Amino acid sequence: MSEHEQNMPKEGGVDHTLDLLNEGYYFILNRKNKFDSRVLETRLLGEKAICLVGKQEAELFYNEDYFTRVEAAPNRVKKTLLGEGGVQGLDGEEHRHRKAMFMNLMTKDSLDEISRLTREEWDHAIEANTQEELNVYDEAKRVLTRVALRWTGVPFKDEDVDQWASELGDMFEKASKVGPKHWKSRRSRSKVEDWIEDLIKDVRDDAIQVEQSRALYVFSNHRDLEGKFLDKHVAAVEIINLLRPIVAIAVFIDFVALSIQQFPEEAKKLKAGSAEDLQNYTQEVRRYFPFFPAAIARVKKNFTWQGYDFKENTLTLLDLYGTNQDPDLWHFPDNFTPKRFKEWQGSPFDFIPQGGGEFDIGHRCAGEWITIEIMKETLDYFINQISYKFPQQDLSYSMNDIPALPKSRVKIKHVEKIK
Ligand code: HEM
């Protein structure tokens, strides 16, 4: 061993998958603190796993010379959250080509449209509400399901929205669970995949008319690097890669509502606040509250980094939540301080709630801009467009549930549009 080489801190024991389920968002942070190291080794799902936390570590993780996504995601995650054959599991040219199919949808006009749809659907939901109390999470799922279906051009009937919301929800709400919930998540994915595959066939056969700018049309007619249509199943997985995460923004919206209850002084500043204030507050919600715990890859080839040996094919997790909470990167990370984003330098590696690195050449979330737009629109709506009260409820959330959500899902009462 040369003088710079060092042994990676290693957790003993046969397997720590159960600890991961028990410790949830704190799994990697607990080990980072125990070993006082941002790089460490443990065992998960029956194999060796390297865990990384921090900005430099994120930069390493997103270097595609060193890490691959091919066969990186565990099978149970593919069967529920991600699907099989989608952009998440591609590398190199194939990934770039497929990713461009997503990023080409993210134009200024299209983001403006999604904001408009979000406002329209919140109006629609609030006007139709007849209950004294409104469950923000459930309502946001319905609102976002309608936004997602309209934005992608997937035809739907009003009476089917609850079912769409529930099945798309199962894919991210139950993906990390075991037993019956896991199986429910798989069944919901299969059902939605079948439904979308039929639609893709109809679009290709000209049996239904869809606007040519809509994702359903674009993905149905997308050609791969060899000039062929995507396999129908893969095209369906990619359409669901738009629908499912748009509905999942309901998790962040529930945290937006919780933040308004918990930090009224910060929320008050948004009354007649600027667009920049809304943006900074939204960013702080995405930094402060837990959502997506870690990104997953495999070591592409043997290499040494900071003296540590990385062996080809080793499963590697980058702690997204831990990096957003890193006291070396964020001053008093436990404080909810939207104005910290005034000074943020915009690095693609320190603020990574939806992954890091580049959009086009890397695996950073294709829907990050959409997420921010929908959250800003909803935040403004909840601050400046409606009035309501928070009833007594259990707003605590558990850090070992993934995704974490307030127990009561945040209820509001006496909801009225401000005239
Ligand atoms: C709800 C909030 C969201 C969260 C927390 C989130 C989080 C993430 C994360 C952590 C990744 C993986 C990054 C990596 O592997 O390095 C990712 C990838 C992805 N996300 Fe999101 N996302 C969200 C919303 C969205 C939305 C709204 C869309 C689409 C409309 C979307 C589409 C995608 C796609 C297509 C990928 C794969 C990118 C690739 O592999 O190149 N996500 N997201």
PDB file of N, CA, C and O in Angstrom, residues 167-236:
ATOM      1  N   GLU A 167     -53.138   4.785  -8.465  1.00  0.00           N
ATOM      2  CA  GLU A 167     -52.168   3.839  -9.046  1.00  0.00           C
ATOM      3  C   GLU A 167     -50.801   4.484  -9.277  1.00  0.00           C
ATOM      4  O   GLU A 167     -49.762   3.868  -9.013  1.00  0.00           O
ATOM      5  N   LEU A 168     -50.790   5.729  -9.741  1.00  0.00           N
ATOM      6  CA  LEU A 168     -49.495   6.418  -9.898  1.00  0.00           C
ATOM      7  C   LEU A 168     -48.870   6.644  -8.523  1.00  0.00           C
ATOM      8  O   LEU A 168     -47.655   6.516  -8.347  1.00  0.00           O
ATOM      9  N   GLY A 169     -49.718   6.936  -7.527  1.00  0.00           N
ATOM     10  CA  GLY A 169     -49.225   7.120  -6.154  1.00  0.00           C
ATOM     11  C   GLY A 169     -48.597   5.845  -5.607  1.00  0.00           C
ATOM     12  O   GLY A 169     -47.538   5.887  -4.974  1.00  0.00           O
ATOM     13  N   ASP A 170     -49.233   4.706  -5.862  1.00  0.00           N
ATOM     14  CA  ASP A 170     -48.687   3.428  -5.353  1.00  0.00           C
ATOM     15  C   ASP A 170     -47.245   3.226  -5.787  1.00  0.00           C
ATOM     16  O   ASP A 170     -46.448   2.625  -5.073  1.00  0.00           O
ATOM     17  N   MET A 171     -46.898   3.705  -6.974  1.00  0.00           N
ATOM     18  CA  MET A 171     -45.551   3.445  -7.502  1.00  0.00           C
ATOM     19  C   MET A 171     -44.462   4.124  -6.671  1.00  0.00           C
ATOM     20  O   MET A 171     -43.377   3.588  -6.529  1.00  0.00           O
ATOM     21  N   PHE A 172     -44.734   5.319  -6.132  1.00  0.00           N
ATOM     22  CA  PHE A 172     -43.682   5.945  -5.312  1.00  0.00           C
ATOM     23  C   PHE A 172     -43.954   5.831  -3.810  1.00  0.00           C
ATOM     24  O   PHE A 172     -43.030   5.846  -3.013  1.00  0.00           O
ATOM     25  N   GLU A 173     -45.240   5.689  -3.424  1.00  0.00           N
ATOM     26  CA  GLU A 173     -45.531   5.617  -1.986  1.00  0.00           C
ATOM     27  C   GLU A 173     -45.131   4.262  -1.413  1.00  0.00           C
ATOM     28  O   GLU A 173     -44.769   4.151  -0.250  1.00  0.00           O
ATOM     29  N   LYS A 174     -45.238   3.219  -2.245  1.00  0.00           N
ATOM     30  CA  LYS A 174     -45.042   1.872  -1.702  1.00  0.00           C
ATOM     31  C   LYS A 174     -43.773   1.207  -2.238  1.00  0.00           C
ATOM     32  O   LYS A 174     -43.521   0.047  -1.926  1.00  0.00           O
ATOM     33  N   ALA A 175     -42.989   1.930  -3.032  1.00  0.00           N
ATOM     34  CA  ALA A 175     -41.825   1.306  -3.676  1.00  0.00           C
ATOM     35  C   ALA A 175     -40.801   0.800  -2.660  1.00  0.00           C
ATOM     36  O   ALA A 175     -40.134  -0.208  -2.879  1.00  0.00           O
ATOM     37  N   SER A 176     -40.664   1.506  -1.528  1.00  0.00           N
ATOM     38  CA  SER A 176     -39.634   1.109  -0.567  1.00  0.00           C
ATOM     39  C   SER A 176     -40.177   0.133   0.473  1.00  0.00           C
ATOM     40  O   SER A 176     -39.484  -0.234   1.410  1.00  0.00           O
ATOM     41  N   LYS A 177     -41.449  -0.242   0.321  1.00  0.00           N
ATOM     42  CA  LYS A 177     -42.068  -1.108   1.336  1.00  0.00           C
ATOM     43  C   LYS A 177     -41.825  -2.582   1.008  1.00  0.00           C
ATOM     44  O   LYS A 177     -41.406  -2.923  -0.097  1.00  0.00           O
ATOM     45  N   VAL A 178     -42.110  -3.439   2.001  1.00  0.00           N
ATOM     46  CA  VAL A 178     -42.019  -4.883   1.759  1.00  0.00           C
ATOM     47  C   VAL A 178     -43.418  -5.493   1.916  1.00  0.00           C
ATOM     48  O   VAL A 178     -44.332  -4.847   2.405  1.00  0.00           O
ATOM     49  N   GLY A 179     -43.555  -6.750   1.469  1.00  0.00           N
ATOM     50  CA  GLY A 179     -44.818  -7.468   1.670  1.00  0.00           C
ATOM     51  C   GLY A 179     -45.935  -6.945   0.788  1.00  0.00           C
ATOM     52  O   GLY A 179     -45.696  -6.500  -0.338  1.00  0.00           O
ATOM     53  N   PRO A 180     -47.198  -6.974   1.316  1.00  0.00           N
ATOM     54  CA  PRO A 180     -48.362  -6.645   0.483  1.00  0.00           C
ATOM     55  C   PRO A 180     -48.285  -5.273  -0.190  1.00  0.00           C
ATOM     56  O   PRO A 180     -48.731  -5.110  -1.323  1.00  0.00           O
ATOM     57  N   LYS A 181     -47.687  -4.287   0.493  1.00  0.00           N
ATOM     58  CA  LYS A 181     -47.621  -2.944  -0.117  1.00  0.00           C
ATOM     59  C   LYS A 181     -46.723  -2.968  -1.351  1.00  0.00           C
ATOM     60  O   LYS A 181     -47.008  -2.313  -2.355  1.00  0.00           O
ATOM     61  N   HIS A 182     -45.622  -3.717  -1.241  1.00  0.00           N
ATOM     62  CA  HIS A 182     -44.727  -3.849  -2.390  1.00  0.00           C
ATOM     63  C   HIS A 182     -45.482  -4.469  -3.570  1.00  0.00           C
ATOM     64  O   HIS A 182     -45.397  -3.995  -4.710  1.00  0.00           O
ATOM     65  N   TRP A 183     -46.263  -5.504  -3.286  1.00  0.00           N
ATOM     66  CA  TRP A 183     -46.980  -6.189  -4.373  1.00  0.00           C
ATOM     67  C   TRP A 183     -48.047  -5.297  -4.975  1.00  0.00           C
ATOM     68  O   TRP A 183     -48.307  -5.318  -6.172  1.00  0.00           O
ATOM     69  N   LYS A 184     -48.656  -4.473  -4.131  1.00  0.00           N
ATOM     70  CA  LYS A 184     -49.667  -3.527  -4.630  1.00  0.00           C
ATOM     71  C   LYS A 184     -48.979  -2.543  -5.596  1.00  0.00           C
ATOM     72  O   LYS A 184     -49.526  -2.205  -6.663  1.00  0.00           O
ATOM     73  N   SER A 185     -47.791  -2.104  -5.213  1.00  0.00           N
ATOM     74  CA  SER A 185     -47.041  -1.173  -6.043  1.00  0.00           C
ATOM     75  C   SER A 185     -46.746  -1.807  -7.411  1.00  0.00           C
ATOM     76  O   SER A 185     -46.909  -1.173  -8.467  1.00  0.00           O
ATOM     77  N   ARG A 186     -46.340  -3.074  -7.408  1.00  0.00           N
ATOM     78  CA  ARG A 186     -46.065  -3.781  -8.677  1.00  0.00           C
ATOM     79  C   ARG A 186     -47.325  -3.895  -9.536  1.00  0.00           C
ATOM     80  O   ARG A 186     -47.288  -3.682 -10.741  1.00  0.00           O
ATOM     81  N   ARG A 187     -48.440  -4.258  -8.878  1.00  0.00           N
ATOM     82  CA  ARG A 187     -49.696  -4.433  -9.644  1.00  0.00           C
ATOM     83  C   ARG A 187     -50.124  -3.114 -10.286  1.00  0.00           C
ATOM     84  O   ARG A 187     -50.556  -3.074 -11.432  1.00  0.00           O
ATOM     85  N   SER A 188     -49.997  -2.031  -9.500  1.00  0.00           N
ATOM     86  CA  SER A 188     -50.402  -0.725 -10.039  1.00  0.00           C
ATOM     87  C   SER A 188     -49.538  -0.372 -11.243  1.00  0.00           C
ATOM     88  O   SER A 188     -50.027   0.130 -12.257  1.00  0.00           O
ATOM     89  N   ARG A 189     -48.217  -0.637 -11.139  1.00  0.00           N
ATOM     90  CA  ARG A 189     -47.348  -0.334 -12.284  1.00  0.00           C
ATOM     91  C   ARG A 189     -47.782  -1.140 -13.509  1.00  0.00           C
ATOM     92  O   ARG A 189     -47.938  -0.585 -14.598  1.00  0.00           O
ATOM     93  N   SER A 190     -48.005  -2.449 -13.328  1.00  0.00           N
ATOM     94  CA  SER A 190     -48.386  -3.278 -14.489  1.00  0.00           C
ATOM     95  C   SER A 190     -49.654  -2.747 -15.145  1.00  0.00           C
ATOM     96  O   SER A 190     -49.747  -2.684 -16.372  1.00  0.00           O
ATOM     97  N   LYS A 191     -50.635  -2.376 -14.305  1.00  0.00           N
ATOM     98  CA  LYS A 191     -51.908  -1.905 -14.865  1.00  0.00           C
ATOM     99  C   LYS A 191     -51.713  -0.637 -15.689  1.00  0.00           C
ATOM    100  O   LYS A 191     -52.201  -0.518 -16.813  1.00  0.00           O
ATOM    101  N   VAL A 192     -50.971   0.314 -15.113  1.00  0.00           N
ATOM    102  CA  VAL A 192     -50.781   1.585 -15.818  1.00  0.00           C
ATOM    103  C   VAL A 192     -49.933   1.357 -17.078  1.00  0.00           C
ATOM    104  O   VAL A 192     -50.220   1.927 -18.137  1.00  0.00           O
ATOM    105  N   GLU A 193     -48.926   0.492 -16.978  1.00  0.00           N
ATOM    106  CA  GLU A 193     -48.100   0.206 -18.165  1.00  0.00           C
ATOM    107  C   GLU A 193     -48.972  -0.355 -19.303  1.00  0.00           C
ATOM    108  O   GLU A 193     -48.849   0.064 -20.454  1.00  0.00           O
ATOM    109  N   ASP A 194     -49.859  -1.313 -18.964  1.00  0.00           N
ATOM    110  CA  ASP A 194     -50.727  -1.908 -20.005  1.00  0.00           C
ATOM    111  C   ASP A 194     -51.584  -0.832 -20.667  1.00  0.00           C
ATOM    112  O   ASP A 194     -51.747  -0.785 -21.880  1.00  0.00           O
ATOM    113  N   TRP A 195     -52.137   0.012 -19.830  1.00  0.00           N
ATOM    114  CA  TRP A 195     -53.032   1.069 -20.306  1.00  0.00           C
ATOM    115  C   TRP A 195     -52.281   2.017 -21.249  1.00  0.00           C
ATOM    116  O   TRP A 195     -52.728   2.332 -22.350  1.00  0.00           O
ATOM    117  N   ILE A 196     -51.087   2.427 -20.861  1.00  0.00           N
ATOM    118  CA  ILE A 196     -50.319   3.375 -21.683  1.00  0.00           C
ATOM    119  C   ILE A 196     -49.810   2.684 -22.960  1.00  0.00           C
ATOM    120  O   ILE A 196     -49.761   3.297 -24.033  1.00  0.00           O
ATOM    121  N   GLU A 197     -49.435   1.425 -22.852  1.00  0.00           N
ATOM    122  CA  GLU A 197     -48.992   0.700 -24.061  1.00  0.00           C
ATOM    123  C   GLU A 197     -50.105   0.702 -25.111  1.00  0.00           C
ATOM    124  O   GLU A 197     -49.844   0.895 -26.300  1.00  0.00           O
ATOM    125  N   ASP A 198     -51.346   0.463 -24.674  1.00  0.00           N
ATOM    126  CA  ASP A 198     -52.478   0.481 -25.623  1.00  0.00           C
ATOM    127  C   ASP A 198     -52.611   1.856 -26.282  1.00  0.00           C
ATOM    128  O   ASP A 198     -52.871   1.974 -27.477  1.00  0.00           O
ATOM    129  N   LEU A 199     -52.428   2.905 -25.449  1.00  0.00           N
ATOM    130  CA  LEU A 199     -52.544   4.269 -25.992  1.00  0.00           C
ATOM    131  C   LEU A 199     -51.458   4.529 -27.039  1.00  0.00           C
ATOM    132  O   LEU A 199     -51.706   5.148 -28.082  1.00  0.00           O
ATOM    133  N   ILE A 200     -50.242   4.047 -26.760  1.00  0.00           N
ATOM    134  CA  ILE A 200     -49.132   4.258 -27.700  1.00  0.00           C
ATOM    135  C   ILE A 200     -49.434   3.556 -29.025  1.00  0.00           C
ATOM    136  O   ILE A 200     -49.209   4.110 -30.105  1.00  0.00           O
ATOM    137  N   LYS A 201     -49.998   2.369 -28.924  1.00  0.00           N
ATOM    138  CA  LYS A 201     -50.368   1.651 -30.139  1.00  0.00           C
ATOM    139  C   LYS A 201     -51.406   2.478 -30.922  1.00  0.00           C
ATOM    140  O   LYS A 201     -51.284   2.655 -32.141  1.00  0.00           O
ATOM    141  N   ASP A 202     -52.398   3.008 -30.188  1.00  0.00           N
ATOM    142  CA  ASP A 202     -53.437   3.819 -30.846  1.00  0.00           C
ATOM    143  C   ASP A 202     -52.836   5.060 -31.523  1.00  0.00           C
ATOM    144  O   ASP A 202     -53.248   5.438 -32.616  1.00  0.00           O
ATOM    145  N   VAL A 203     -51.876   5.701 -30.853  1.00  0.00           N
ATOM    146  CA  VAL A 203     -51.257   6.894 -31.451  1.00  0.00           C
ATOM    147  C   VAL A 203     -50.517   6.472 -32.725  1.00  0.00           C
ATOM    148  O   VAL A 203     -50.632   7.116 -33.776  1.00  0.00           O
ATOM    149  N   ARG A 204     -49.772   5.375 -32.637  1.00  0.00           N
ATOM    150  CA  ARG A 204     -48.993   4.930 -33.810  1.00  0.00           C
ATOM    151  C   ARG A 204     -49.914   4.508 -34.948  1.00  0.00           C
ATOM    152  O   ARG A 204     -49.565   4.691 -36.120  1.00  0.00           O
ATOM    153  N   ASP A 205     -51.080   3.952 -34.615  1.00  0.00           N
ATOM    154  CA  ASP A 205     -52.024   3.507 -35.656  1.00  0.00           C
ATOM    155  C   ASP A 205     -52.960   4.630 -36.111  1.00  0.00           C
ATOM    156  O   ASP A 205     -53.918   4.362 -36.859  1.00  0.00           O
ATOM    157  N   ASP A 206     -52.744   5.852 -35.574  1.00  0.00           N
ATOM    158  CA  ASP A 206     -53.661   6.968 -35.878  1.00  0.00           C
ATOM    159  C   ASP A 206     -55.082   6.701 -35.427  1.00  0.00           C
ATOM    160  O   ASP A 206     -56.034   7.261 -35.982  1.00  0.00           O
ATOM    161  N   ALA A 207     -55.243   5.859 -34.425  1.00  0.00           N
ATOM    162  CA  ALA A 207     -56.593   5.549 -33.941  1.00  0.00           C
ATOM    163  C   ALA A 207     -57.084   6.614 -32.965  1.00  0.00           C
ATOM    164  O   ALA A 207     -58.282   6.710 -32.690  1.00  0.00           O
ATOM    165  N   ILE A 208     -56.158   7.382 -32.384  1.00  0.00           N
ATOM    166  CA  ILE A 208     -56.567   8.557 -31.596  1.00  0.00           C
ATOM    167  C   ILE A 208     -55.723   9.759 -32.019  1.00  0.00           C
ATOM    168  O   ILE A 208     -54.596   9.603 -32.487  1.00  0.00           O
ATOM    169  N   GLN A 209     -56.321  10.924 -31.852  1.00  0.00           N
ATOM    170  CA  GLN A 209     -55.628  12.158 -32.230  1.00  0.00           C
ATOM    171  C   GLN A 209     -55.018  12.800 -30.986  1.00  0.00           C
ATOM    172  O   GLN A 209     -55.712  12.993 -29.997  1.00  0.00           O
ATOM    173  N   VAL A 210     -53.735  13.087 -31.033  1.00  0.00           N
ATOM    174  CA  VAL A 210     -53.069  13.778 -29.920  1.00  0.00           C
ATOM    175  C   VAL A 210     -52.250  14.910 -30.534  1.00  0.00           C
ATOM    176  O   VAL A 210     -51.634  14.732 -31.588  1.00  0.00           O
ATOM    177  N   GLU A 211     -52.256  16.078 -29.887  1.00  0.00           N
ATOM    178  CA  GLU A 211     -51.450  17.200 -30.404  1.00  0.00           C
ATOM    179  C   GLU A 211     -49.990  16.763 -30.544  1.00  0.00           C
ATOM    180  O   GLU A 211     -49.465  16.088 -29.641  1.00  0.00           O
ATOM    181  N   GLN A 212     -49.343  17.212 -31.608  1.00  0.00           N
ATOM    182  CA  GLN A 212     -47.988  16.726 -31.901  1.00  0.00           C
ATOM    183  C   GLN A 212     -46.932  17.208 -30.904  1.00  0.00           C
ATOM    184  O   GLN A 212     -45.844  16.669 -30.843  1.00  0.00           O
ATOM    185  N   SER A 213     -47.282  18.266 -30.145  1.00  0.00           N
ATOM    186  CA  SER A 213     -46.298  18.764 -29.167  1.00  0.00           C
ATOM    187  C   SER A 213     -46.378  18.001 -27.846  1.00  0.00           C
ATOM    188  O   SER A 213     -45.515  18.158 -26.986  1.00  0.00           O
ATOM    189  N   ARG A 214     -47.419  17.195 -27.668  1.00  0.00           N
ATOM    190  CA  ARG A 214     -47.621  16.506 -26.377  1.00  0.00           C
ATOM    191  C   ARG A 214     -46.686  15.320 -26.224  1.00  0.00           C
ATOM    192  O   ARG A 214     -46.389  14.610 -27.199  1.00  0.00           O
ATOM    193  N   ALA A 215     -46.279  15.067 -24.973  1.00  0.00           N
ATOM    194  CA  ALA A 215     -45.328  13.978 -24.710  1.00  0.00           C
ATOM    195  C   ALA A 215     -45.840  12.632 -25.236  1.00  0.00           C
ATOM    196  O   ALA A 215     -45.057  11.833 -25.757  1.00  0.00           O
ATOM    197  N   LEU A 216     -47.146  12.397 -25.128  1.00  0.00           N
ATOM    198  CA  LEU A 216     -47.662  11.102 -25.594  1.00  0.00           C
ATOM    199  C   LEU A 216     -47.364  10.909 -27.082  1.00  0.00           C
ATOM    200  O   LEU A 216     -46.950   9.830 -27.515  1.00  0.00           O
ATOM    201  N   TYR A 217     -47.522  11.985 -27.854  1.00  0.00           N
ATOM    202  CA  TYR A 217     -47.236  11.914 -29.289  1.00  0.00           C
ATOM    203  C   TYR A 217     -45.720  11.792 -29.528  1.00  0.00           C
ATOM    204  O   TYR A 217     -45.263  10.938 -30.288  1.00  0.00           O
ATOM    205  N   VAL A 218     -44.970  12.668 -28.835  1.00  0.00           N
ATOM    206  CA  VAL A 218     -43.507  12.723 -29.055  1.00  0.00           C
ATOM    207  C   VAL A 218     -42.853  11.381 -28.696  1.00  0.00           C
ATOM    208  O   VAL A 218     -42.066  10.836 -29.462  1.00  0.00           O
ATOM    209  N   PHE A 219     -43.215  10.824 -27.543  1.00  0.00           N
ATOM    210  CA  PHE A 219     -42.576   9.571 -27.114  1.00  0.00           C
ATOM    211  C   PHE A 219     -43.043   8.399 -27.988  1.00  0.00           C
ATOM    212  O   PHE A 219     -42.262   7.492 -28.279  1.00  0.00           O
ATOM    213  N   SER A 220     -44.307   8.420 -28.396  1.00  0.00           N
ATOM    214  CA  SER A 220     -44.816   7.326 -29.256  1.00  0.00           C
ATOM    215  C   SER A 220     -44.066   7.295 -30.581  1.00  0.00           C
ATOM    216  O   SER A 220     -43.885   6.236 -31.180  1.00  0.00           O
ATOM    217  N   ASN A 221     -43.626   8.476 -31.041  1.00  0.00           N
ATOM    218  CA  ASN A 221     -42.976   8.556 -32.352  1.00  0.00           C
ATOM    219  C   ASN A 221     -41.454   8.734 -32.259  1.00  0.00           C
ATOM    220  O   ASN A 221     -40.800   8.953 -33.283  1.00  0.00           O
ATOM    221  N   HIS A 222     -40.929   8.652 -31.062  1.00  0.00           N
ATOM    222  CA  HIS A 222     -39.477   8.824 -30.888  1.00  0.00           C
ATOM    223  C   HIS A 222     -38.730   7.675 -31.577  1.00  0.00           C
ATOM    224  O   HIS A 222     -39.153   6.529 -31.533  1.00  0.00           O
ATOM    225  N   ARG A 223     -37.606   8.027 -32.204  1.00  0.00           N
ATOM    226  CA  ARG A 223     -36.766   6.999 -32.851  1.00  0.00           C
ATOM    227  C   ARG A 223     -35.477   6.858 -32.052  1.00  0.00           C
ATOM    228  O   ARG A 223     -34.894   7.874 -31.649  1.00  0.00           O
ATOM    229  N   ASP A 224     -35.010   5.626 -31.886  1.00  0.00           N
ATOM    230  CA  ASP A 224     -33.755   5.423 -31.153  1.00  0.00           C
ATOM    231  C   ASP A 224     -32.570   5.705 -32.075  1.00  0.00           C
ATOM    232  O   ASP A 224     -32.741   6.137 -33.224  1.00  0.00           O
ATOM    233  N   LEU A 225     -31.353   5.419 -31.594  1.00  0.00           N
ATOM    234  CA  LEU A 225     -30.153   5.759 -32.372  1.00  0.00           C
ATOM    235  C   LEU A 225     -30.087   4.986 -33.689  1.00  0.00           C
ATOM    236  O   LEU A 225     -29.422   5.399 -34.630  1.00  0.00           O
ATOM    237  N   GLU A 226     -30.814   3.869 -33.747  1.00  0.00           N
ATOM    238  CA  GLU A 226     -30.838   3.096 -35.006  1.00  0.00           C
ATOM    239  C   GLU A 226     -32.009   3.476 -35.890  1.00  0.00           C
ATOM    240  O   GLU A 226     -32.278   2.815 -36.901  1.00  0.00           O
ATOM    241  N   GLY A 227     -32.748   4.513 -35.477  1.00  0.00           N
ATOM    242  CA  GLY A 227     -33.869   4.981 -36.284  1.00  0.00           C
ATOM    243  C   GLY A 227     -35.150   4.184 -36.076  1.00  0.00           C
ATOM    244  O   GLY A 227     -36.124   4.334 -36.821  1.00  0.00           O
ATOM    245  N   LYS A 228     -35.176   3.345 -35.035  1.00  0.00           N
ATOM    246  CA  LYS A 228     -36.383   2.536 -34.786  1.00  0.00           C
ATOM    247  C   LYS A 228     -37.244   3.169 -33.697  1.00  0.00           C
ATOM    248  O   LYS A 228     -36.728   3.824 -32.789  1.00  0.00           O
ATOM    249  N   PHE A 229     -38.571   2.882 -33.771  1.00  0.00           N
ATOM    250  CA  PHE A 229     -39.469   3.277 -32.676  1.00  0.00           C
ATOM    251  C   PHE A 229     -39.004   2.603 -31.391  1.00  0.00           C
ATOM    252  O   PHE A 229     -38.471   1.484 -31.440  1.00  0.00           O
ATOM    253  N   LEU A 230     -39.277   3.258 -30.263  1.00  0.00           N
ATOM    254  CA  LEU A 230     -39.022   2.564 -28.985  1.00  0.00           C
ATOM    255  C   LEU A 230     -39.977   1.386 -28.879  1.00  0.00           C
ATOM    256  O   LEU A 230     -41.123   1.460 -29.340  1.00  0.00           O
ATOM    257  N   ASP A 231     -39.510   0.336 -28.246  1.00  0.00           N
ATOM    258  CA  ASP A 231     -40.391  -0.762 -27.909  1.00  0.00           C
ATOM    259  C   ASP A 231     -41.605  -0.176 -27.153  1.00  0.00           C
ATOM    260  O   ASP A 231     -41.435   0.749 -26.355  1.00  0.00           O
ATOM    261  N   LYS A 232     -42.794  -0.702 -27.422  1.00  0.00           N
ATOM    262  CA  LYS A 232     -44.028  -0.123 -26.847  1.00  0.00           C
ATOM    263  C   LYS A 232     -43.953  -0.060 -25.312  1.00  0.00           C
ATOM    264  O   LYS A 232     -44.375   0.899 -24.683  1.00  0.00           O
ATOM    265  N   HIS A 233     -43.404  -1.117 -24.743  1.00  0.00           N
ATOM    266  CA  HIS A 233     -43.304  -1.175 -23.285  1.00  0.00           C
ATOM    267  C   HIS A 233     -42.360  -0.074 -22.760  1.00  0.00           C
ATOM    268  O   HIS A 233     -42.673   0.613 -21.784  1.00  0.00           O
ATOM    269  N   VAL A 234     -41.231   0.084 -23.443  1.00  0.00           N
ATOM    270  CA  VAL A 234     -40.256   1.097 -23.012  1.00  0.00           C
ATOM    271  C   VAL A 234     -40.853   2.508 -23.165  1.00  0.00           C
ATOM    272  O   VAL A 234     -40.710   3.360 -22.276  1.00  0.00           O
ATOM    273  N   ALA A 235     -41.564   2.726 -24.266  1.00  0.00           N
ATOM    274  CA  ALA A 235     -42.201   4.049 -24.460  1.00  0.00           C
ATOM    275  C   ALA A 235     -43.201   4.304 -23.328  1.00  0.00           C
ATOM    276  O   ALA A 235     -43.298   5.429 -22.811  1.00  0.00           O
ATOM    277  N   ALA A 236     -43.915   3.246 -22.906  1.00  0.00           N
ATOM    278  CA  ALA A 236     -44.883   3.399 -21.807  1.00  0.00           C
ATOM    279  C   ALA A 236     -44.143   3.724 -20.506  1.00  0.00           C
ATOM    280  O   ALA A 236     -44.571   4.602 -19.737  1.00  0.00           O
TER     281      ALA A 236
END
